[in-house]
mmCIF file of C-alpha atoms in Angstrom:
data_model
loop_
_atom_site.group_PDB
_atom_site.id
_atom_site.type_symbol
_atom_site.label_atom_id
_atom_site.label_comp_id
_atom_site.label_asym_id
_atom_site.label_seq_id
_atom_site.Cartn_x
_atom_site.Cartn_y
_atom_site.Cartn_z
ATOM 1 C CA ASP A 1 0.000 0.000 0.000
ATOM 2 C CA GLU A 2 1.829 3.096 -1.268
ATOM 3 C CA LYS A 3 -0.259 5.510 0.800
ATOM 4 C CA GLY A 4 1.047 3.940 3.983
ATOM 5 C CA SER A 5 4.624 3.242 2.926
ATOM 6 C CA GLU A 6 7.352 4.651 5.124
ATOM 7 C CA SER A 7 8.773 6.928 2.421
ATOM 8 C CA VAL A 8 5.337 8.377 1.615
ATOM 9 C CA ARG A 9 4.610 9.042 5.281
ATOM 10 C CA ALA A 10 8.058 10.617 5.684
ATOM 11 C CA SER A 11 7.420 12.862 2.702
ATOM 12 C CA ARG A 12 4.051 13.986 4.092
ATOM 13 C CA LEU A 13 5.587 14.700 7.490
ATOM 14 C CA ARG A 14 8.383 16.722 5.900
ATOM 15 C CA GLU A 15 5.837 18.785 3.913
ATOM 16 C CA ARG A 16 3.807 19.450 7.046
ATOM 17 C CA ILE A 17 6.860 20.512 9.058
ATOM 18 C CA MET A 18 8.142 22.758 6.267
ATOM 19 C CA LYS A 19 4.770 24.599 6.188
ATOM 20 C CA SER A 20 5.075 25.491 9.885
ATOM 21 C CA ALA A 21 7.114 28.478 10.992
ATOM 22 C CA ARG A 22 8.110 26.858 14.295
ATOM 23 C CA VAL A 23 8.001 23.175 15.216
ATOM 24 C CA LEU A 24 9.231 21.198 18.194
ATOM 25 C CA VAL A 25 9.830 17.495 17.503
ATOM 26 C CA ILE A 26 10.290 15.311 20.586
ATOM 27 C CA LEU A 27 12.015 11.951 20.153
ATOM 28 C CA ASP A 28 11.823 10.151 23.470
ATOM 29 C CA ASP A 29 14.060 7.296 24.637
ATOM 30 C CA LEU A 30 16.169 6.664 21.539
ATOM 31 C CA TRP A 31 18.339 3.584 21.874
ATOM 32 C CA THR A 32 20.215 3.876 18.584
ATOM 33 C CA LYS A 33 21.021 6.539 16.003
ATOM 34 C CA LEU A 34 18.007 7.625 13.973
ATOM 35 C CA ASN A 35 18.310 9.092 10.484
ATOM 36 C CA LEU A 36 15.924 12.024 10.748
ATOM 37 C CA GLY A 37 15.634 12.451 6.982
ATOM 38 C CA ASP A 38 14.370 8.873 6.640
ATOM 39 C CA ILE A 39 11.364 9.705 8.792
ATOM 40 C CA GLY A 40 10.671 13.139 7.284
ATOM 41 C CA ILE A 41 12.331 15.497 9.737
ATOM 42 C CA PRO A 42 14.251 18.224 7.885
ATOM 43 C CA ARG A 43 17.864 19.115 8.684
ATOM 44 C CA ALA A 44 18.531 22.256 10.696
ATOM 45 C CA ASP A 45 19.955 23.951 7.582
ATOM 46 C CA ASP A 46 16.680 23.354 5.720
ATOM 47 C CA HIS A 47 14.312 24.655 8.433
ATOM 48 C CA LYS A 48 15.630 27.027 11.104
ATOM 49 C CA GLY A 49 12.314 26.934 13.001
ATOM 50 C CA CYS A 50 12.401 23.152 13.487
ATOM 51 C CA LYS A 51 13.832 22.233 16.882
ATOM 52 C CA ILE A 52 14.454 18.661 17.973
ATOM 53 C CA LEU A 53 14.506 17.413 21.545
ATOM 54 C CA LEU A 54 15.751 13.882 21.990
ATOM 55 C CA THR A 55 16.134 11.773 25.089
ATOM 56 C CA THR A 56 18.333 8.731 25.424
ATOM 57 C CA ARG A 57 19.972 6.651 28.105
ATOM 58 C CA ASP A 58 23.094 6.283 25.961
ATOM 59 C CA GLN A 59 25.383 9.278 25.420
ATOM 60 C CA HIS A 60 26.755 7.488 22.351
ATOM 61 C CA VAL A 61 23.416 8.122 20.577
ATOM 62 C CA CYS A 62 23.892 11.870 21.151
ATOM 63 C CA VAL A 63 27.391 11.701 19.690
ATOM 64 C CA GLU A 64 26.243 9.708 16.637
ATOM 65 C CA MET A 65 23.410 12.155 15.986
ATOM 66 C CA ASP A 66 25.683 15.165 16.543
ATOM 67 C CA SER A 67 23.233 16.690 19.026
ATOM 68 C CA GLU A 68 23.982 19.871 20.942
ATOM 69 C CA PRO A 69 23.626 20.903 23.693
ATOM 70 C CA LYS A 70 23.459 17.884 26.013
ATOM 71 C CA PHE A 71 21.869 17.835 29.467
ATOM 72 C CA ASP A 72 22.344 14.966 31.868
ATOM 73 C CA ILE A 73 19.272 13.907 33.807
ATOM 74 C CA ASN A 74 19.936 11.525 36.644
ATOM 75 C CA VAL A 75 17.993 8.383 37.419
ATOM 76 C CA LEU A 76 15.710 8.327 40.452
ATOM 77 C CA SER A 77 17.300 8.290 43.881
ATOM 78 C CA GLU A 78 16.912 5.108 45.915
ATOM 79 C CA ARG A 79 14.170 6.738 47.974
ATOM 80 C CA GLU A 80 12.290 8.028 44.895
ATOM 81 C CA ALA A 81 12.639 4.623 43.242
ATOM 82 C CA TRP A 82 11.189 2.853 46.275
ATOM 83 C CA THR A 83 8.297 5.322 46.501
ATOM 84 C CA LEU A 84 7.423 4.752 42.836
ATOM 85 C CA PHE A 85 7.811 0.971 43.160
ATOM 86 C CA ARG A 86 5.578 0.889 46.253
ATOM 87 C CA GLU A 87 2.970 3.084 44.570
ATOM 88 C CA LYS A 88 2.786 0.765 41.545
ATOM 89 C CA ALA A 89 3.109 -2.601 43.336
ATOM 90 C CA GLY A 90 0.671 -1.717 46.103
ATOM 91 C CA ASP A 91 0.529 -2.217 49.853
ATOM 92 C CA VAL A 92 1.522 -5.859 49.494
ATOM 93 C CA VAL A 93 5.165 -4.711 49.646
ATOM 94 C CA ASP A 94 4.620 -3.544 53.236
ATOM 95 C CA SER A 95 4.222 -7.101 54.490
ATOM 96 C CA PRO A 96 7.141 -7.951 56.817
ATOM 97 C CA ASP A 97 7.977 -11.074 54.807
ATOM 98 C CA LEU A 98 7.885 -9.378 51.428
ATOM 99 C CA GLN A 99 9.342 -5.933 52.109
ATOM 100 C CA PRO A 100 13.038 -6.962 52.160
ATOM 101 C CA ILE A 101 12.773 -8.758 48.828
ATOM 102 C CA ALA A 102 10.596 -6.002 47.317
ATOM 103 C CA THR A 103 13.231 -3.448 48.340
ATOM 104 C CA LYS A 104 15.934 -5.484 46.588
ATOM 105 C CA ILE A 105 13.779 -5.806 43.465
ATOM 106 C CA ALA A 106 13.272 -2.019 43.399
ATOM 107 C CA LYS A 107 17.058 -1.529 43.672
ATOM 108 C CA GLU A 108 17.623 -3.914 40.758
ATOM 109 C CA CYS A 109 15.640 -1.503 38.565
ATOM 110 C CA ALA A 110 18.558 0.930 38.939
ATOM 111 C CA GLY A 111 16.429 4.059 39.342
ATOM 112 C CA LEU A 112 14.953 3.762 35.835
ATOM 113 C CA PRO A 113 11.256 4.721 35.952
ATOM 114 C CA LEU A 114 10.260 2.476 33.015
ATOM 115 C CA ALA A 115 11.894 -0.545 34.638
ATOM 116 C CA ILE A 116 10.410 0.259 38.060
ATOM 117 C CA VAL A 117 6.854 0.701 36.807
ATOM 118 C CA THR A 118 6.999 -2.340 34.534
ATOM 119 C CA VAL A 119 8.361 -4.707 37.171
ATOM 120 C CA ALA A 120 6.175 -3.353 39.993
ATOM 121 C CA CYS A 121 3.005 -3.663 37.918
ATOM 122 C CA ALA A 122 3.964 -7.188 36.871
ATOM 123 C CA LEU A 123 4.509 -8.229 40.486
ATOM 124 C CA MET A 124 1.481 -6.394 41.854
ATOM 125 C CA LYS A 125 -0.774 -9.402 41.223
ATOM 126 C CA LYS A 126 1.739 -11.973 42.490
ATOM 127 C CA LYS A 127 0.909 -12.956 46.039
ATOM 128 C CA GLU A 128 3.284 -15.874 46.506
ATOM 129 C CA PHE A 129 6.635 -15.100 48.135
ATOM 130 C CA SER A 130 8.306 -17.626 45.831
ATOM 131 C CA GLU A 131 7.231 -15.625 42.758
ATOM 132 C CA TRP A 132 8.813 -12.470 44.174
ATOM 133 C CA ARG A 133 11.985 -14.368 45.085
ATOM 134 C CA ASN A 134 12.184 -15.862 41.582
ATOM 135 C CA ALA A 135 11.715 -12.412 40.069
ATOM 136 C CA LEU A 136 14.599 -11.087 42.164
ATOM 137 C CA HIS A 137 16.866 -13.929 41.030
ATOM 138 C CA ARG A 138 16.005 -13.249 37.389
ATOM 139 C CA LEU A 139 16.701 -9.540 37.786
ATOM 140 C CA GLN A 140 20.004 -10.110 39.567
ATOM 141 C CA ASP A 141 21.349 -12.524 36.960
ATOM 142 C CA PRO A 142 18.919 -12.951 34.043
ATOM 143 C CA SER A 143 21.262 -14.891 31.769
ATOM 144 C CA GLY A 144 24.316 -15.715 33.800
ATOM 145 C CA GLU A 145 26.160 -12.627 32.564
ATOM 146 C CA SER A 146 26.267 -8.978 33.565
ATOM 147 C CA VAL A 147 23.567 -6.892 31.878
ATOM 148 C CA THR A 148 23.677 -3.098 31.596
ATOM 149 C CA GLY A 149 22.103 -0.313 29.542
ATOM 150 C CA VAL A 150 19.431 -1.308 27.045
ATOM 151 C CA GLY A 151 19.926 -4.989 27.887
ATOM 152 C CA MET A 152 19.113 -4.243 31.524
ATOM 153 C CA VAL A 153 15.875 -2.493 30.589
ATOM 154 C CA ASN A 154 14.995 -5.309 28.186
ATOM 155 C CA SER A 155 15.452 -7.928 30.905
ATOM 156 C CA ARG A 156 13.007 -6.004 33.127
ATOM 157 C CA LEU A 157 10.478 -5.745 30.288
ATOM 158 C CA LYS A 158 10.855 -9.478 29.567
ATOM 159 C CA LEU A 159 10.168 -10.288 33.200
ATOM 160 C CA SER A 160 6.891 -8.348 33.085
ATOM 161 C CA TYR A 161 5.983 -10.045 29.790
ATOM 162 C CA ASP A 162 6.637 -13.481 31.277
ATOM 163 C CA PHE A 163 4.330 -12.647 34.186
ATOM 164 C CA LEU A 164 1.372 -11.940 31.895
ATOM 165 C CA ASP A 165 -1.344 -14.480 32.635
ATOM 166 C CA SER A 166 -3.104 -14.511 29.282
ATOM 167 C CA GLY A 167 -1.633 -16.045 26.149
ATOM 168 C CA GLY A 168 -3.854 -13.672 24.181
ATOM 169 C CA VAL A 169 -2.266 -10.636 25.821
ATOM 170 C CA LYS A 170 1.208 -12.054 25.179
ATOM 171 C CA TYR A 171 0.288 -12.537 21.527
ATOM 172 C CA CYS A 172 -0.380 -8.787 21.216
ATOM 173 C CA PHE A 173 3.277 -8.163 22.030
#
């Protein structure tokens, strides 16, 4: 279907942006370099009123995309991370048996809000202590090797996917 092809959509987006005097394009959570022209975003030389804000966890993406200026935004503090985890997982984490393991699980999310929310929501429905303990073991050493960066976030997302009860819901992903 030509109307929906990527190049046609990119061309339409470029036309729309070029007609606007000022545009802010927000690209959130980039994990790899993105060729802006491929998706219809004009170069700065072609449209002075088009500003691009991108967020990424990997400074290398900023370097590859030649972005300026750069602002570092820190991950959540341990206290903020626990507050968010507790809010999303529910009061179950206050149980004396579960709180120590829930605290460790929250720490394994490394202050990353997406990881915290995803894991907490996945565990919210799990009442058995053994399920929480197994989740902690998977987060601490998901594949037998050290995981950082995008791989760390992916392992947290996979854990929440594995905890989905319905095969139909899993199929959507």
